[in-house]
Coordinates of C-alpha atoms in Angstrom, one line a residue:
Chain A
X1 CA 0.0 0.0 0.0
X2 CA 3.0 2.2 0.6
X3 CA 2.7 5.8 1.8
X4 CA 0.4 6.3 4.6
X5 CA 0.8 10.1 4.7
X6 CA -2.6 10.9 3.1
X7 CA -4.4 8.7 5.7
X8 CA -2.7 10.5 8.7
X9 CA -3.4 13.8 7.0
X10 CA -7.1 13.0 6.6
X11 CA -7.4 12.1 10.3
X12 CA -5.7 15.4 11.2
X13 CA -7.8 17.4 8.8
X14 CA -11.1 15.7 10.0
X15 CA -10.1 16.0 13.7
X16 CA -9.4 19.7 13.3
X17 CA -12.5 20.3 11.2
X18 CA -14.6 18.5 13.8
X19 CA -13.1 20.7 16.7
X20 CA -13.9 23.8 14.6
X21 CA -17.5 22.6 14.1
X22 CA -18.1 21.9 17.7
X23 CA -16.5 25.1 18.8
X24 CA -18.7 27.2 16.5
X25 CA -21.6 24.9 16.1
X26 CA -22.1 24.2 19.8
X27 CA -23.0 27.8 20.8
X28 CA -24.9 28.4 17.5
X29 CA -27.0 25.2 18.1
X30 CA -27.8 26.5 21.6
X31 CA -28.8 29.8 20.4
X32 CA -31.0 28.2 17.7
X33 CA -32.5 25.8 20.2
X34 CA -33.2 28.4 23.0
X35 CA -33.1 31.8 21.5
X36 CA -36.2 33.8 20.4
X37 CA -35.2 36.5 18.0
X38 CA -36.1 37.9 14.6
X39 CA -34.1 36.3 11.8
X40 CA -33.7 33.0 13.5
X41 CA -35.0 31.0 10.6
X42 CA -32.9 33.0 8.2
X43 CA -29.9 32.3 10.3
X44 CA -30.7 28.6 10.5
X45 CA -31.2 28.6 6.7
X46 CA -27.8 30.2 6.0
X47 CA -26.0 27.7 8.4
X48 CA -27.6 24.8 6.5
X49 CA -26.3 26.0 3.0
X50 CA -23.3 23.7 3.0
X51 CA -25.7 20.8 2.9
X52 CA -27.4 21.9 -0.3
X53 CA -24.6 23.7 -2.2
X54 CA -22.4 21.5 -4.5
X55 CA -19.0 21.0 -2.7
X56 CA -17.1 22.6 -5.6
X57 CA -19.4 25.8 -5.2
X58 CA -18.7 25.8 -1.5
X59 CA -15.0 25.4 -2.2
X60 CA -15.1 28.2 -4.7
X61 CA -16.7 30.5 -2.3
X62 CA -14.3 29.6 0.4
X63 CA -11.3 30.2 -2.0
X64 CA -12.8 33.7 -2.9
X65 CA -13.2 34.4 0.8
X66 CA -9.8 33.1 2.0
X67 CA -7.6 33.7 -0.9
X68 CA -4.4 35.8 -0.5
X69 CA -6.0 38.8 -2.3
X70 CA -9.2 38.8 -0.3
X71 CA -9.4 41.0 2.8
X72 CA -10.0 38.0 5.1
X73 CA -7.3 35.9 3.6
X74 CA -4.9 38.9 3.6
X75 CA -5.6 39.4 7.3
X76 CA -5.1 35.7 8.1
X77 CA -1.7 35.7 6.3
X78 CA -0.7 38.9 8.2
X79 CA -1.9 37.6 11.5
X80 CA -0.7 34.0 11.4
X81 CA 2.2 34.4 8.9
X82 CA 0.8 32.0 6.5
X83 CA -2.1 31.5 4.1
X84 CA -4.9 28.9 4.5
X85 CA -5.2 28.2 0.8
X86 CA -3.1 25.4 -0.5
X87 CA -2.2 24.4 3.1
X88 CA -3.5 21.6 5.2
X89 CA -5.3 24.1 7.5
X90 CA -7.2 25.2 4.4
X91 CA -8.3 21.7 3.9
X92 CA -9.5 21.6 7.6
X93 CA -11.5 24.8 7.1
X94 CA -13.1 23.5 3.9
X95 CA -13.9 20.2 5.5
X96 CA -15.3 22.0 8.6
X97 CA -17.6 24.2 6.5
X98 CA -18.8 21.1 4.4
X99 CA -19.5 19.1 7.6
X100 CA -20.9 21.9 9.7
X101 CA -24.7 21.3 9.2
X102 CA -24.2 17.6 10.0
X103 CA -23.1 18.7 13.5
X104 CA -25.5 21.6 13.8
X105 CA -28.7 19.7 13.1
X106 CA -28.4 17.0 15.7
X107 CA -26.8 19.3 18.2
X108 CA -29.8 21.7 17.9
X109 CA -32.3 19.0 18.3
X110 CA -30.4 17.5 21.2
X111 CA -30.6 20.9 23.0
X112 CA -34.2 21.2 22.1
X113 CA -35.0 18.0 23.8
X114 CA -33.7 19.3 27.1
X115 CA -36.7 20.7 29.1
X116 CA -36.1 24.4 29.8
X117 CA -37.9 23.9 33.1
X118 CA -35.1 21.6 34.3
X119 CA -32.7 24.4 33.5
X120 CA -34.9 26.8 35.5
X121 CA -34.9 24.4 38.4
X122 CA -31.1 24.4 38.4
X123 CA -31.0 28.1 38.4
X124 CA -33.4 28.3 41.3
X125 CA -31.1 26.0 43.1
X126 CA -28.4 28.7 42.8
X127 CA -26.5 27.6 39.7
X128 CA -25.0 30.1 37.3
X129 CA -25.5 29.8 33.6
X130 CA -22.3 28.1 32.9
X131 CA -23.0 25.6 35.7
X132 CA -26.5 25.0 34.4
X133 CA -25.0 24.3 31.0
X134 CA -22.3 22.0 32.4
X135 CA -24.4 20.1 34.9
X136 CA -27.7 19.8 33.3
X137 CA -27.9 20.8 29.6
X138 CA -24.8 19.2 28.3
X139 CA -25.3 15.8 30.1
X140 CA -28.9 15.6 28.9
X141 CA -28.0 16.6 25.3
X142 CA -24.9 14.3 25.3
X143 CA -26.4 11.7 23.1
X144 CA -27.3 14.0 20.3
X145 CA -24.0 15.9 20.5
X146 CA -22.0 12.8 20.2
X147 CA -24.1 11.8 17.1
X148 CA -23.4 15.2 15.7
X149 CA -19.6 14.9 16.3
X150 CA -19.5 11.5 14.6
X151 CA -21.5 12.6 11.6
X152 CA -19.3 15.8 11.2
X153 CA -16.2 13.7 11.6
X154 CA -17.2 11.2 9.0
X155 CA -18.3 13.8 6.6
X156 CA -15.0 15.8 7.0
X157 CA -13.0 12.6 6.6
X158 CA -14.4 12.0 3.2
X159 CA -14.7 15.6 1.9
X160 CA -13.4 15.9 -1.7
X161 CA -14.7 18.8 -3.6
X162 CA -14.4 21.6 -1.1
X163 CA -11.0 20.4 0.0
X164 CA -9.6 20.1 -3.6
X165 CA -10.8 23.7 -4.4
X166 CA -9.2 25.3 -1.3
X167 CA -6.2 23.3 -0.6
X168 CA -5.4 21.7 -3.9
X169 CA -4.1 18.2 -4.3
X170 CA -0.4 18.5 -3.4
X171 CA 1.1 15.1 -2.6
X172 CA 2.7 15.2 0.9
X173 CA 1.2 18.5 1.8
X174 CA -2.6 18.7 1.1
X175 CA -3.4 15.4 -0.4
X176 CA -5.8 13.8 1.9
X177 CA -6.9 10.2 1.6
X178 CA -10.0 11.0 -0.4
X179 CA -7.9 12.9 -3.0
X180 CA -5.1 10.1 -2.9
X181 CA -7.7 7.5 -3.7
X182 CA -8.8 9.4 -6.7
X183 CA -5.2 9.9 -7.9
X184 CA -4.4 6.2 -7.4
X185 CA -7.4 5.1 -9.3
X186 CA -6.5 7.5 -12.1
X187 CA -3.0 6.1 -12.0
X188 CA -4.3 2.6 -12.1
X189 CA -2.9 1.8 -8.7
X190 CA -5.8 -0.2 -7.4
X191 CA -3.9 -1.7 -4.4
X192 CA -3.1 1.7 -3.0
X193 CA -6.7 3.0 -3.6
X194 CA -8.1 -0.1 -2.0
X195 CA -5.8 0.1 1.0
X196 CA -6.6 3.7 1.8
X197 CA -10.4 3.0 1.2
X198 CA -10.2 0.2 3.8
X199 CA -8.4 2.2 6.3
X200 CA -10.8 5.2 6.0
X201 CA -13.8 2.9 6.2
X202 CA -12.5 1.3 9.4
X203 CA -12.1 4.7 11.1
X204 CA -15.6 5.7 9.9
X205 CA -17.2 2.5 11.2
X206 CA -15.2 2.7 14.4
X207 CA -16.5 6.2 15.0
X208 CA -20.0 5.1 14.4
X209 CA -19.7 2.2 17.0
X210 CA -18.2 4.7 19.5
X211 CA -21.2 6.8 19.0
X212 CA -23.6 4.0 19.5
X213 CA -21.9 2.9 22.7
X214 CA -21.5 6.3 24.2
X215 CA -25.0 7.2 23.0
X216 CA -26.8 4.8 25.3
X217 CA -29.4 6.7 27.2
X218 CA -28.2 7.8 30.6
X219 CA -30.4 7.9 33.6
X220 CA -32.3 4.7 32.8
X221 CA -31.6 1.8 34.9
X222 CA -29.9 2.1 38.4
Chain B
X1 CA -52.3 37.6 55.5
X2 CA -53.9 37.0 58.8
X3 CA -52.9 37.6 62.4
X4 CA -49.1 37.1 61.7
X5 CA -47.6 40.3 63.0
X6 CA -44.6 40.6 60.6
X7 CA -45.3 39.2 57.1
X8 CA -42.4 37.3 55.6
X9 CA -43.5 37.6 52.1
X10 CA -45.0 40.7 50.6
X11 CA -46.2 40.6 47.1
X12 CA -47.9 43.4 45.1
X13 CA -47.6 42.7 41.4
X14 CA -49.1 43.4 38.0
X15 CA -48.3 41.2 35.1
X16 CA -49.9 40.7 31.7
X17 CA -49.9 37.0 31.0
X18 CA -51.9 37.1 27.8
X19 CA -54.5 39.2 26.0
X20 CA -57.2 37.7 28.1
X21 CA -55.4 37.4 31.5
X22 CA -53.6 40.2 33.5
X23 CA -52.5 39.2 37.1
X24 CA -53.1 42.0 39.6
X25 CA -52.3 40.5 43.0
X26 CA -51.4 41.9 46.4
X27 CA -51.0 39.8 49.6
X28 CA -48.7 39.2 52.5
X29 CA -47.7 35.8 54.0
X30 CA -46.4 35.0 57.5
X31 CA -44.6 31.8 58.5
X32 CA -47.5 29.7 57.5
X33 CA -49.0 27.9 54.6
X34 CA -50.7 30.0 52.0
X35 CA -52.9 27.9 49.7
X36 CA -53.3 29.5 46.2
X37 CA -56.5 28.0 44.8
X38 CA -58.2 28.5 41.6
X39 CA -59.3 26.8 38.3
X40 CA -57.0 26.4 35.4
X41 CA -56.1 29.7 33.7
X42 CA -56.5 31.7 36.9
X43 CA -52.8 32.5 36.9
X44 CA -51.7 30.4 39.9
X45 CA -48.5 29.0 38.4
X46 CA -47.6 32.3 36.8
X47 CA -47.8 33.8 40.2
X48 CA -45.2 31.4 41.6
X49 CA -43.0 31.9 38.6
X50 CA -43.1 35.7 39.1
X51 CA -42.2 35.3 42.9
X52 CA -39.5 32.8 42.1
X53 CA -37.9 35.2 39.5
X54 CA -38.4 32.9 36.6
X55 CA -40.5 35.6 34.9
X56 CA -40.1 39.3 35.4
X57 CA -43.2 41.0 36.5
X58 CA -44.4 44.0 34.4
X59 CA -44.6 46.1 37.6
X60 CA -44.8 45.8 41.3
X61 CA -42.8 44.8 44.3
X62 CA -41.7 41.6 46.1
X63 CA -40.3 41.6 49.6
X64 CA -39.1 38.5 51.3
X65 CA -37.8 38.7 55.0
X66 CA -37.3 42.4 54.7
X67 CA -35.2 42.1 51.5
X68 CA -36.6 43.8 48.3
X69 CA -36.4 41.0 45.7
X70 CA -38.1 43.0 43.1
X71 CA -39.2 46.6 42.7
X72 CA -40.1 48.0 39.4
X73 CA -40.0 51.5 40.5
X74 CA -36.6 51.3 42.2
X75 CA -35.5 49.2 39.2
X76 CA -34.3 46.5 41.5
X77 CA -34.3 42.8 40.9
X78 CA -32.5 40.2 42.9
X79 CA -31.2 37.3 40.6
X80 CA -33.3 34.3 41.1
X81 CA -30.2 32.5 42.2
X82 CA -29.9 34.6 45.3
X83 CA -33.5 34.8 46.3
X84 CA -33.3 31.7 48.5
X85 CA -36.5 30.3 47.3
X86 CA -37.1 26.5 46.9
X87 CA -39.6 25.2 44.6
X88 CA -41.4 21.9 43.8
X89 CA -43.3 21.2 40.7
X90 CA -46.0 19.1 39.3
X91 CA -43.6 17.2 37.0
X92 CA -41.2 16.9 39.8
X93 CA -38.3 18.0 37.5
X94 CA -35.7 15.8 39.0
X95 CA -32.4 15.7 37.0
X96 CA -32.7 12.3 35.3
X97 CA -29.0 11.8 34.8
X98 CA -28.2 12.3 38.4
X99 CA -28.8 10.0 41.5
X100 CA -31.2 10.9 44.2
X101 CA -28.2 12.0 46.3
X102 CA -26.8 14.1 43.6
X103 CA -30.3 15.6 43.0
X104 CA -30.7 16.6 46.7
X105 CA -27.1 18.0 46.8
X106 CA -27.6 20.0 43.6
X107 CA -28.4 23.2 45.5
X108 CA -25.3 22.8 47.8
X109 CA -22.9 23.6 45.1
X110 CA -19.7 25.1 46.6
X111 CA -20.5 24.0 50.1
X112 CA -17.7 22.0 51.9
X113 CA -18.4 18.4 51.1
X114 CA -18.8 17.3 54.8
X115 CA -21.4 20.0 55.4
X116 CA -23.1 19.2 52.2
X117 CA -23.4 15.5 53.1
X118 CA -25.0 16.5 56.5
X119 CA -27.5 18.7 54.7
X120 CA -28.4 16.0 52.2
X121 CA -28.9 13.4 55.1
X122 CA -31.0 15.9 57.0
X123 CA -33.2 16.8 54.1
X124 CA -33.5 13.1 53.0
X125 CA -34.6 12.2 56.5
X126 CA -37.1 15.0 56.7
X127 CA -38.6 13.7 53.4
X128 CA -38.3 10.0 54.2
X129 CA -36.0 9.3 51.2
X130 CA -32.9 8.1 53.1
X131 CA -33.1 4.6 51.5
X132 CA -33.4 5.9 47.9
X133 CA -30.2 7.9 47.8
X134 CA -28.3 5.8 45.4
X135 CA -31.3 5.3 43.0
X136 CA -31.9 7.1 39.7
X137 CA -35.2 9.1 39.4
X138 CA -36.4 6.9 36.6
X139 CA -36.6 4.0 39.1
X140 CA -38.8 5.8 41.6
X141 CA -42.6 5.9 42.1
X142 CA -44.4 9.2 41.7
X143 CA -44.8 9.7 45.4
X144 CA -41.1 9.0 45.9
X145 CA -40.1 11.4 43.2
X146 CA -42.1 14.2 44.8
X147 CA -40.4 13.5 48.1
X148 CA -37.0 13.7 46.6
X149 CA -38.0 16.9 44.9
X150 CA -39.1 18.3 48.2
X151 CA -35.7 17.2 49.8
X152 CA -33.9 18.9 46.9
X153 CA -35.8 22.1 47.5
X154 CA -35.3 21.9 51.3
X155 CA -31.6 21.0 51.4
X156 CA -30.2 24.6 50.7
X157 CA -32.4 26.0 53.6
X158 CA -34.8 28.2 51.6
X159 CA -36.5 31.2 53.1
X160 CA -39.7 30.4 51.1
X161 CA -41.0 27.2 49.6
X162 CA -43.1 27.5 46.4
X163 CA -45.2 24.4 45.6
X164 CA -46.7 24.3 42.0
X165 CA -49.4 21.6 42.2
X166 CA -46.8 19.1 43.3
X167 CA -49.3 16.4 44.2
X168 CA -51.8 16.6 41.5
X169 CA -50.5 13.5 39.7
X170 CA -50.6 11.4 42.8
X171 CA -53.4 9.1 44.1
X172 CA -55.2 10.1 47.2
X173 CA -53.3 7.9 49.7
X174 CA -49.9 9.2 48.7
X175 CA -51.3 12.8 48.4
X176 CA -52.5 12.6 51.9
X177 CA -49.2 11.4 53.2
X178 CA -47.3 14.1 51.3
X179 CA -49.7 16.8 52.6
X180 CA -49.1 15.7 56.2
X181 CA -45.3 15.6 55.6
X182 CA -45.4 19.1 54.2
X183 CA -47.5 20.4 57.1
X184 CA -44.9 18.8 59.5
X185 CA -42.0 20.5 57.7
X186 CA -43.8 23.8 57.7
X187 CA -44.4 23.5 61.5
X188 CA -40.9 22.3 62.5
X189 CA -39.1 24.8 60.4
X190 CA -41.6 27.8 60.5
X191 CA -41.1 27.8 56.8
X192 CA -43.4 30.0 54.8
X193 CA -45.0 28.0 52.0
X194 CA -47.0 29.1 49.0
X195 CA -48.9 26.1 47.7
X196 CA -50.8 26.1 44.4
X197 CA -53.6 23.6 44.0
X198 CA -56.8 23.3 42.2
X199 CA -58.0 20.5 44.5
X200 CA -60.5 21.5 47.3
X201 CA -59.5 18.4 49.3
X202 CA -55.9 19.4 49.3
X203 CA -56.7 23.0 50.1
X204 CA -58.8 21.9 53.2
X205 CA -56.2 19.4 54.3
X206 CA -53.4 22.0 54.1
X207 CA -55.5 24.6 56.0
X208 CA -53.6 27.8 56.7
X209 CA -54.8 30.8 54.6
X210 CA -56.3 30.4 51.3
X211 CA -56.1 32.9 48.4
X212 CA -58.9 32.2 46.1
X213 CA -57.7 33.2 42.6
X214 CA -60.1 34.1 39.9
X215 CA -59.2 35.6 36.6
X216 CA -55.8 36.9 37.8
X217 CA -57.3 38.6 40.9
X218 CA -57.6 37.6 44.5
X219 CA -61.4 37.0 45.0
X220 CA -61.2 36.1 48.6
X221 CA -58.8 35.4 51.4
X222 CA -59.5 33.2 54.5
X223 CA -59.4 29.7 55.9
X224 CA -60.0 27.1 53.1
X225 CA -63.0 25.6 54.9
X226 CA -64.8 28.9 55.1
X227 CA -64.0 30.0 51.6
X228 CA -65.0 26.6 50.1
X229 CA -68.1 26.7 52.2
X230 CA -69.3 29.7 50.3
X231 CA -69.1 27.6 47.1
X232 CA -71.8 25.3 45.7
X233 CA -70.7 22.0 47.3
X234 CA -69.9 21.5 50.9
X235 CA -66.2 21.3 51.7
X236 CA -66.7 18.1 53.4
X237 CA -67.8 16.4 50.3
X238 CA -64.3 17.3 48.9
X239 CA -62.3 16.6 52.0
X240 CA -61.6 12.9 52.5
X241 CA -58.3 14.5 53.5
X242 CA -59.7 16.0 56.6
X243 CA -58.8 14.4 59.9
X244 CA -55.4 13.1 59.1
X245 CA -53.2 12.8 62.1
X246 CA -49.7 11.9 63.0
X247 CA -49.6 9.2 65.7
X248 CA -47.3 6.6 67.3
X249 CA -48.3 3.0 67.9
X250 CA -48.6 3.0 71.7
X251 CA -49.5 -0.6 72.6
X252 CA -51.4 -3.7 71.4
X253 CA -54.7 -4.6 72.9
X254 CA -54.8 -8.3 72.5
X255 CA -58.2 -8.7 74.2
X256 CA -59.9 -6.3 71.9
X257 CA -58.0 -7.3 68.7
X258 CA -56.8 -3.8 68.2
X259 CA -54.0 -1.4 68.7
X260 CA -53.8 1.8 70.6
X261 CA -52.3 4.9 68.9
X262 CA -51.0 8.0 70.8
X263 CA -51.9 11.0 68.6
X264 CA -49.6 14.1 68.5
X265 CA -51.1 16.1 71.4
X266 CA -51.8 13.1 73.6
X267 CA -55.2 11.7 72.4
X268 CA -55.4 7.9 72.5
X269 CA -57.2 6.2 69.5
X270 CA -58.0 2.6 69.2
X271 CA -57.7 1.2 65.6
X272 CA -57.7 -2.3 64.1
X273 CA -54.7 -4.3 64.9
X274 CA -51.5 -3.1 63.4
X275 CA -48.6 -5.6 63.1
X276 CA -45.8 -3.2 63.9
X277 CA -43.6 -2.7 66.9
X278 CA -44.6 -0.2 69.5
X279 CA -43.2 3.3 68.8
X280 CA -43.7 3.0 65.1
X281 CA -44.9 6.2 63.5
X282 CA -48.3 6.0 61.9
X283 CA -50.5 8.2 59.9
X284 CA -54.2 7.8 60.6
X285 CA -57.2 9.2 58.8
X286 CA -60.9 9.4 59.8
X287 CA -63.5 10.4 57.3
X288 CA -65.6 13.4 58.4
X289 CA -68.9 11.5 57.9
X290 CA -67.7 8.5 59.9
X291 CA -67.7 10.5 63.1
X292 CA -70.8 10.5 65.4
X293 CA -71.4 13.3 67.8
X294 CA -73.1 13.1 71.2
X295 CA -73.7 15.7 73.9
X296 CA -72.3 13.5 76.6
X297 CA -70.4 10.2 77.2
X298 CA -72.4 7.3 75.9
X299 CA -72.4 3.8 77.4
X300 CA -73.3 0.5 75.9
X301 CA -72.0 1.3 72.5
X302 CA -69.7 -0.8 70.2
X303 CA -67.6 2.1 69.1
X304 CA -64.1 1.9 70.8
X305 CA -63.3 5.7 70.8
X306 CA -65.1 8.4 72.7
X307 CA -63.2 11.8 72.6
X308 CA -64.3 14.9 74.4
X309 CA -64.1 18.2 72.4
X310 CA -65.5 21.6 72.0
X311 CA -67.2 22.9 68.9
X312 CA -65.3 25.8 67.3
X313 CA -67.2 26.5 64.2
X314 CA -70.4 25.4 62.4
X315 CA -70.8 25.8 58.7
X316 CA -74.1 25.0 57.1
X317 CA -74.5 23.9 53.5
X318 CA -78.2 23.3 52.9
X319 CA -79.1 19.9 54.4
X320 CA -75.6 19.2 55.6
X321 CA -73.5 20.7 58.4
X322 CA -69.8 20.8 58.8
X323 CA -68.6 21.1 62.4
X324 CA -65.1 22.0 63.3
X325 CA -64.2 20.6 66.8
X326 CA -61.1 21.1 68.9
X327 CA -60.1 18.0 70.9
X328 CA -56.9 17.2 72.7
X329 CA -55.1 19.9 70.8
X330 CA -56.2 18.6 67.4
X331 CA -58.9 19.8 65.1
X332 CA -61.6 17.3 63.9
X333 CA -63.9 18.0 61.0
X334 CA -67.3 16.3 61.4
X335 CA -70.1 16.1 58.8
X336 CA -73.7 15.9 60.0
X337 CA -77.2 16.2 58.7
X338 CA -78.5 19.7 59.5
X339 CA -81.6 18.5 61.4
X340 CA -79.4 16.3 63.7
X341 CA -77.2 19.3 64.4
X342 CA -80.2 21.4 65.4
X343 CA -81.6 18.6 67.6
X344 CA -78.3 18.3 69.4
X345 CA -78.0 22.1 69.6
X346 CA -74.5 22.0 68.1
X347 CA -73.2 25.6 68.3
X348 CA -69.7 27.2 68.9
X349 CA -68.6 26.5 72.4
X350 CA -70.9 23.4 73.0
X351 CA -69.2 20.4 74.6
X352 CA -69.5 17.3 72.6
X353 CA -68.2 13.7 72.5
X354 CA -66.8 12.4 69.2
X355 CA -67.7 8.8 68.7
X356 CA -65.4 6.8 66.4
X357 CA -65.4 3.2 65.5
X358 CA -62.1 1.6 65.4
X359 CA -62.7 0.4 61.9
X360 CA -63.3 4.0 60.8
X361 CA -59.7 4.8 61.5
X362 CA -57.6 4.1 58.4
X363 CA -53.9 3.9 58.6
X364 CA -52.1 5.5 55.7
X365 CA -48.9 4.6 54.2
X366 CA -46.4 7.1 52.5
X367 CA -45.9 4.6 49.7
X368 CA -46.4 0.9 49.3
X369 CA -42.6 0.5 49.1
X370 CA -41.7 2.3 52.2
X371 CA -44.4 1.6 54.8
X372 CA -43.2 3.6 57.8
X373 CA -42.0 7.2 57.3
X374 CA -39.6 8.2 60.1

């Protein structure tokens, strides 16, 4: 099978992408679940866009947004001393955006299933907002949040189009497993394509099993 | 709201709930039970949520123990976390992912662990849930869940307890037991309690002062029996909860096939035989229409109990009369036919004898799973 670089890169890209989704999507899911404000459905709709846009369109928009000549890309290059585009971090951002709704949707419904009265009961017992979130909301929403993490991770692990547009397909630098499999098939190297495919599948299935195991309802059975 | 010299809770609020309902409520409550009574949509639960701080009133003032919790004019509002108010709910709202122990300790966050453990033990004992501490809420019965909820609310030592129809999903036996438990806790701690209910039986059993809520306004204030007497049906018809007493099993009476109970306050009561050790705590109930009245001691009668008392109050509802009688420090409620009451010249101040068959004394259990509350 040879070089495992693309496989490790995929794991790294998918992990960072999932972290980004949780960090951004967690608060947004909470706002969508609990908030009452004008423009909420518009906001929800915009956040769902990655689900319906073709990955190449998504990647193109990101390239426009993050490219060196755009204000955002220029600022990033200035602030961090390097550009996102054609770098593995760009692949992570692209995968994060593509996978974002897959975390947001289950996370939002997980928060919505937590009875707000339980949170009020916790507040009346003297707990601050963060404590309510940590001791009541998160433990009760846990199952749905884990499902969202697994879905987002799996989606990020397999991203092709958006990653290709933003980060390119540079062997050893931005070539993730999904891209390497495509290149190997193009080059007639079925052994390599098959080996990477098996590895990626094992990781995806393992993640799913972890989610099933961790996702057993808590509180039932003493 | 009655004779209590210094009210603990003072409320004067105005709050628009919906287009058709605006609460406009003012009252004061001492260290007693206030029963908020009314039909659905009268604004009972909203009133509690306003006092708790879960909903911000449109205008008005709330004072607890001399501290201003809310004052719209002074633009003052104490955070609900620092109000020191405990609350129990119809849907118990226990945290399903935590054990009973963790639920009760939930409001003791930041307290030294030894001290918190003592508080949990104390609250659990007061509510009779000591043996449930390691269980999860999902494994408890309805009555047990409500007792855990009560322990959770009491553990932090609240200054006021709000009860939002906590017993309405329970059957009569468990409801009786919880009402008595709540009364005990109120008495022993001097805790002011505001208890919402739509059940006349519960209101009568809780006693104290009742706020009759209609369409967001207080329509009447007074003892539940009197307020409910003004309604169409006599309170007695609603109050199978009347005459519920705490007692201790005093001794067995083998020759009579019964047991003698000592009621709080010293009265003795003979009941059908109880297979429990002497000293066991017992909750006993006598239906208001199972008590006979006589103007003097009666001989040659099969009923085992004759208790001397004095009539405190007589309330007439058409053909029926409800008589409130003080005896041995307890209050008994007796239901009579009006003609019989006239014939016996039952009036406030009259000395009477209550005649009660042993079999009319029903021993109540907290829960089938935990027969003897301690």
